[in-house]
């Protein structure tokens, strides 16, 4: 009788672990869609937009034409739309810029990332 309960107790933390990593992303003036090793962050323009993702803070500093200036892990970088830049072991890719929003994908390992 105790064996199924012990299995449940052992399995529940393993099941919840990925959810904790996904739930750890979020911020102000942003929406996030995170997997274990990557997040797509939609920054609202015209506000102090920032997100805490993958253990670092990312914030939108500004947009000049097709170039987006971000502060990621304390470092300021400028990335063109459809461009990619490495910072602190992360790959930062600007996917789109509109009048209202900037969409950025940040992945671990400096590569494409999964999910």
XYZ file of N, CA and C in Angstrom:
345
model
N 0.806 -1.202 0.000
C 0.000 0.000 0.000
C 0.850 1.267 0.000
N 1.990 1.219 0.698
C 2.836 2.407 0.778
C 3.669 2.605 -0.475
N 3.893 1.585 -1.247
C 4.710 1.680 -2.447
C 4.151 2.678 -3.460
N 2.863 2.677 -3.802
C 2.357 3.684 -4.737
C 2.516 5.109 -4.207
N 2.351 5.320 -2.923
C 2.511 6.659 -2.346
C 3.968 7.093 -2.439
N 4.894 6.182 -2.159
C 6.321 6.517 -2.267
C 6.691 6.863 -3.708
N 6.156 6.119 -4.647
C 6.429 6.425 -6.057
C 5.886 7.794 -6.424
N 4.690 8.104 -5.957
C 4.086 9.408 -6.241
C 4.925 10.531 -5.655
N 5.379 10.351 -4.422
C 6.207 11.370 -3.777
C 7.520 11.551 -4.532
N 8.074 10.482 -5.052
C 9.331 10.554 -5.797
C 9.148 11.168 -7.172
N 8.010 10.934 -7.801
C 7.787 11.381 -9.178
C 7.309 12.840 -9.245
N 6.508 13.283 -8.300
C 5.924 14.627 -8.358
C 6.978 15.724 -8.494
N 8.073 15.734 -7.694
C 9.075 16.788 -7.890
C 9.699 16.771 -9.275
N 9.907 15.586 -9.840
C 10.488 15.499 -11.179
C 9.548 16.048 -12.239
N 8.267 15.853 -12.048
C 7.281 16.368 -12.995
C 7.183 17.884 -12.891
N 7.272 18.414 -11.682
C 7.121 19.850 -11.467
C 8.382 20.643 -11.792
N 9.544 20.007 -11.841
C 10.790 20.702 -12.093
C 10.768 21.524 -13.379
N 10.388 20.970 -14.528
C 10.340 21.794 -15.737
C 9.338 22.948 -15.626
N 8.258 22.734 -14.915
C 7.271 23.805 -14.758
C 7.838 24.956 -13.960
N 8.684 24.652 -12.984
C 9.333 25.702 -12.209
C 10.250 26.537 -13.074
N 10.977 25.903 -13.975
C 11.866 26.642 -14.868
C 11.065 27.523 -15.817
N 9.958 27.020 -16.320
C 9.128 27.808 -17.226
C 8.442 28.933 -16.476
N 7.966 28.670 -15.282
C 7.265 29.685 -14.512
C 8.199 30.772 -14.019
N 9.508 30.541 -14.073
C 10.463 31.508 -13.561
C 10.660 32.689 -14.498
N 10.010 32.711 -15.636
C 10.177 33.840 -16.535
C 8.986 34.778 -16.405
N 9.240 36.054 -16.575
C 8.179 37.045 -16.490
C 8.769 38.410 -16.242
N 7.925 39.438 -16.276
C 8.422 40.785 -16.047
C 7.347 41.822 -16.228
N 7.793 43.071 -16.430
C 6.886 44.202 -16.597
C 6.899 44.667 -18.048
N 5.729 44.912 -18.598
C 5.630 45.389 -19.969
C 6.045 44.350 -20.983
N 5.964 43.078 -20.586
C 6.368 41.988 -21.471
C 5.407 40.822 -21.355
N 5.416 40.001 -22.387
C 4.838 38.664 -22.284
C 5.957 37.709 -22.656
N 5.976 36.550 -22.022
C 7.044 35.599 -22.265
C 6.472 34.227 -22.583
N 7.211 33.496 -23.397
C 6.880 32.118 -23.720
C 8.191 31.345 -23.597
N 8.334 30.599 -22.494
C 9.609 29.961 -22.191
C 9.539 28.449 -22.232
N 10.660 27.870 -22.660
C 10.886 26.437 -22.526
C 12.041 26.300 -21.533
N 12.609 25.136 -21.432
C 13.691 24.930 -20.472
C 14.935 25.725 -20.854
N 15.237 25.869 -22.147
C 16.485 26.522 -22.536
C 16.315 27.745 -23.435
N 15.091 28.232 -23.615
C 14.885 29.405 -24.458
C 13.603 30.126 -24.072
N 13.589 31.433 -24.327
C 12.390 32.234 -24.092
C 12.188 33.177 -25.269
N 10.935 33.326 -25.651
C 10.565 34.372 -26.596
C 9.888 35.446 -25.765
N 10.439 36.651 -25.836
C 9.939 37.766 -25.036
C 9.369 38.822 -25.973
N 8.130 39.216 -25.722
C 7.516 40.314 -26.468
C 7.519 41.530 -25.561
N 8.347 42.517 -25.919
C 8.461 43.753 -25.156
C 7.456 44.764 -25.693
N 6.701 45.408 -24.813
C 5.859 46.527 -25.213
C 6.745 47.755 -25.359
N 6.583 48.493 -26.446
C 7.364 49.706 -26.661
C 6.704 50.867 -25.932
N 7.510 51.839 -25.541
C 6.990 53.033 -24.896
C 6.803 52.894 -23.391
N 7.229 51.762 -22.831
C 7.160 51.551 -21.378
C 8.511 51.006 -20.920
N 8.714 50.970 -19.625
C 9.924 50.396 -19.063
C 9.779 48.876 -19.058
N 10.022 48.240 -20.201
C 9.768 46.808 -20.370
C 11.000 45.999 -20.011
N 10.796 45.003 -19.130
C 11.886 44.111 -18.758
C 11.324 42.762 -18.362
N 12.193 41.767 -18.420
C 11.785 40.405 -18.057
C 12.946 39.704 -17.371
N 12.620 38.844 -16.437
C 13.609 37.986 -15.805
C 13.442 36.602 -16.416
N 14.453 36.191 -17.193
C 14.359 34.927 -17.917
C 15.692 34.204 -17.886
N 15.640 32.890 -17.836
C 16.834 32.059 -17.892
C 17.901 32.515 -16.898
N 17.464 33.053 -15.774
C 18.377 33.481 -14.725
C 18.996 34.845 -14.931
N 18.569 35.590 -15.940
C 19.109 36.931 -16.175
C 17.968 37.919 -16.413
N 18.285 39.191 -16.291
C 17.311 40.242 -16.592
C 17.562 40.727 -18.012
N 16.488 40.874 -18.763
C 16.557 41.419 -20.116
C 15.619 42.605 -20.178
N 16.092 43.715 -20.714
C 15.219 44.876 -20.838
C 15.421 45.571 -22.175
N 14.335 46.140 -22.658
C 14.356 46.888 -23.906
C 14.830 48.295 -23.595
N 15.936 48.695 -24.226
C 16.487 50.039 -24.026
C 15.926 50.992 -25.065
N 15.894 50.565 -26.332
C 15.376 51.426 -27.376
C 15.419 50.774 -28.746
N 14.772 51.434 -29.695
C 14.736 50.960 -31.077
C 15.071 52.142 -31.979
N 15.998 51.919 -32.900
C 16.384 52.931 -33.887
C 16.330 52.261 -35.245
N 15.277 52.527 -35.997
C 15.101 51.866 -37.289
C 14.917 50.375 -37.085
N 15.806 49.574 -37.711
C 15.748 48.114 -37.567
C 16.706 47.598 -36.496
N 17.317 48.483 -35.729
C 18.247 48.074 -34.682
C 17.603 48.203 -33.313
N 17.709 47.135 -32.530
C 17.112 47.086 -31.197
C 18.240 47.061 -30.174
N 18.179 47.973 -29.210
C 19.154 47.997 -28.130
C 18.515 47.376 -26.896
N 19.202 46.375 -26.364
C 18.736 45.640 -25.200
C 19.826 45.641 -24.137
N 19.422 45.449 -22.892
C 20.365 45.188 -21.820
C 20.061 43.773 -21.341
N 21.022 42.882 -21.527
C 20.859 41.473 -21.159
C 22.007 41.107 -20.220
N 21.659 40.589 -19.050
C 22.658 40.189 -18.051
C 23.612 41.344 -17.746
N 23.073 42.579 -17.730
C 23.869 43.745 -17.397
C 24.686 44.323 -18.540
N 24.669 43.686 -19.702
C 25.432 44.183 -20.849
C 24.502 44.754 -21.898
N 24.840 45.937 -22.389
C 24.022 46.564 -23.427
C 24.503 46.108 -24.799
N 23.555 45.643 -25.618
C 23.875 45.175 -26.964
C 22.872 45.769 -27.946
N 23.296 45.883 -29.194
C 22.400 46.324 -30.263
C 22.358 45.219 -31.309
N 21.132 44.784 -31.626
C 20.930 43.668 -32.545
C 19.954 44.103 -33.630
N 20.293 43.892 -34.907
C 19.349 44.223 -35.968
C 18.221 43.192 -36.044
N 17.089 43.578 -36.627
C 15.995 42.639 -36.857
C 16.540 41.480 -37.692
N 16.193 40.264 -37.331
C 16.679 39.030 -37.949
C 18.158 38.786 -37.680
N 18.755 39.595 -36.809
C 20.152 39.395 -36.440
C 20.265 38.643 -35.130
N 21.497 38.290 -34.794
C 21.761 37.506 -33.590
C 23.049 38.017 -32.959
N 23.058 38.015 -31.625
C 24.257 38.420 -30.894
C 24.417 37.518 -29.675
N 25.670 37.211 -29.341
C 25.967 36.396 -28.165
C 26.297 37.314 -26.994
N 25.775 36.956 -25.814
C 26.099 37.702 -24.599
C 25.980 36.761 -23.400
N 27.046 36.676 -22.612
C 27.045 35.857 -21.390
C 26.550 34.427 -21.625
N 26.949 33.811 -22.742
C 26.552 32.439 -23.031
C 25.132 32.296 -23.552
N 24.500 33.419 -23.865
C 23.138 33.411 -24.404
C 23.153 33.914 -25.834
N 22.254 33.385 -26.633
C 22.065 33.866 -27.991
C 20.817 34.742 -28.003
N 20.972 35.977 -28.459
C 19.869 36.942 -28.483
C 19.535 37.234 -29.942
N 18.282 36.940 -30.332
C 17.854 37.136 -31.716
C 16.609 38.015 -31.731
N 16.658 39.097 -32.505
C 15.488 39.957 -32.672
C 14.666 39.383 -33.815
N 13.429 38.979 -33.488
C 12.578 38.354 -34.496
C 11.711 39.352 -35.240
N 11.200 40.374 -34.549
C 10.381 41.371 -35.240
C 10.280 42.648 -34.428
N 10.015 43.735 -35.146
C 9.799 45.039 -34.533
C 8.570 45.658 -35.186
N 7.614 46.070 -34.364
C 6.450 46.806 -34.851
C 6.384 48.124 -34.089
N 5.408 48.920 -34.409
C 5.225 50.207 -33.738
C 4.949 50.009 -32.248
N 4.336 48.887 -31.892
C 3.928 48.651 -30.505
C 4.783 47.652 -29.737
N 5.472 46.746 -30.454
C 6.160 45.650 -29.764
C 7.473 45.269 -30.436
N 8.351 44.646 -29.624
C 9.598 44.062 -30.109
C 9.622 42.619 -29.617
N 9.842 41.672 -30.542
C 9.872 40.255 -30.184
C 11.310 39.757 -30.283
N 11.794 39.202 -29.163
C 13.178 38.748 -29.053
C 13.185 37.310 -28.540
N 14.047 36.475 -29.129
C 14.231 35.099 -28.635
C 15.610 35.027 -27.997
N 15.623 34.552 -26.755
C 16.875 34.403 -26.019
C 17.012 32.935 -25.655
N 18.147 32.341 -26.062
C 18.348 30.921 -25.794
C 19.695 30.684 -25.134
N 19.778 29.607 -24.368
C 21.011 29.256 -23.685
C 21.976 28.574 -24.620
N 23.234 28.632 -24.273
C 24.255 27.909 -25.006
C 24.712 28.595 -26.275
N 24.222 29.791 -26.516
C 24.647 30.524 -27.681
C 24.224 29.907 -28.989
N 23.238 28.994 -28.951
C 22.769 28.349 -30.176
C 21.309 28.592 -30.396
N 20.716 27.778 -31.223
C 19.304 27.928 -31.556
C 18.399 27.680 -30.369
N 18.771 26.741 -29.514
C 17.922 26.396 -28.373
C 16.752 25.561 -28.818
N 16.121 24.887 -27.891
C 14.966 24.056 -28.224
C 13.694 24.728 -27.816
N 12.562 24.152 -28.229
C 11.254 24.586 -27.770
C 10.776 25.753 -28.413
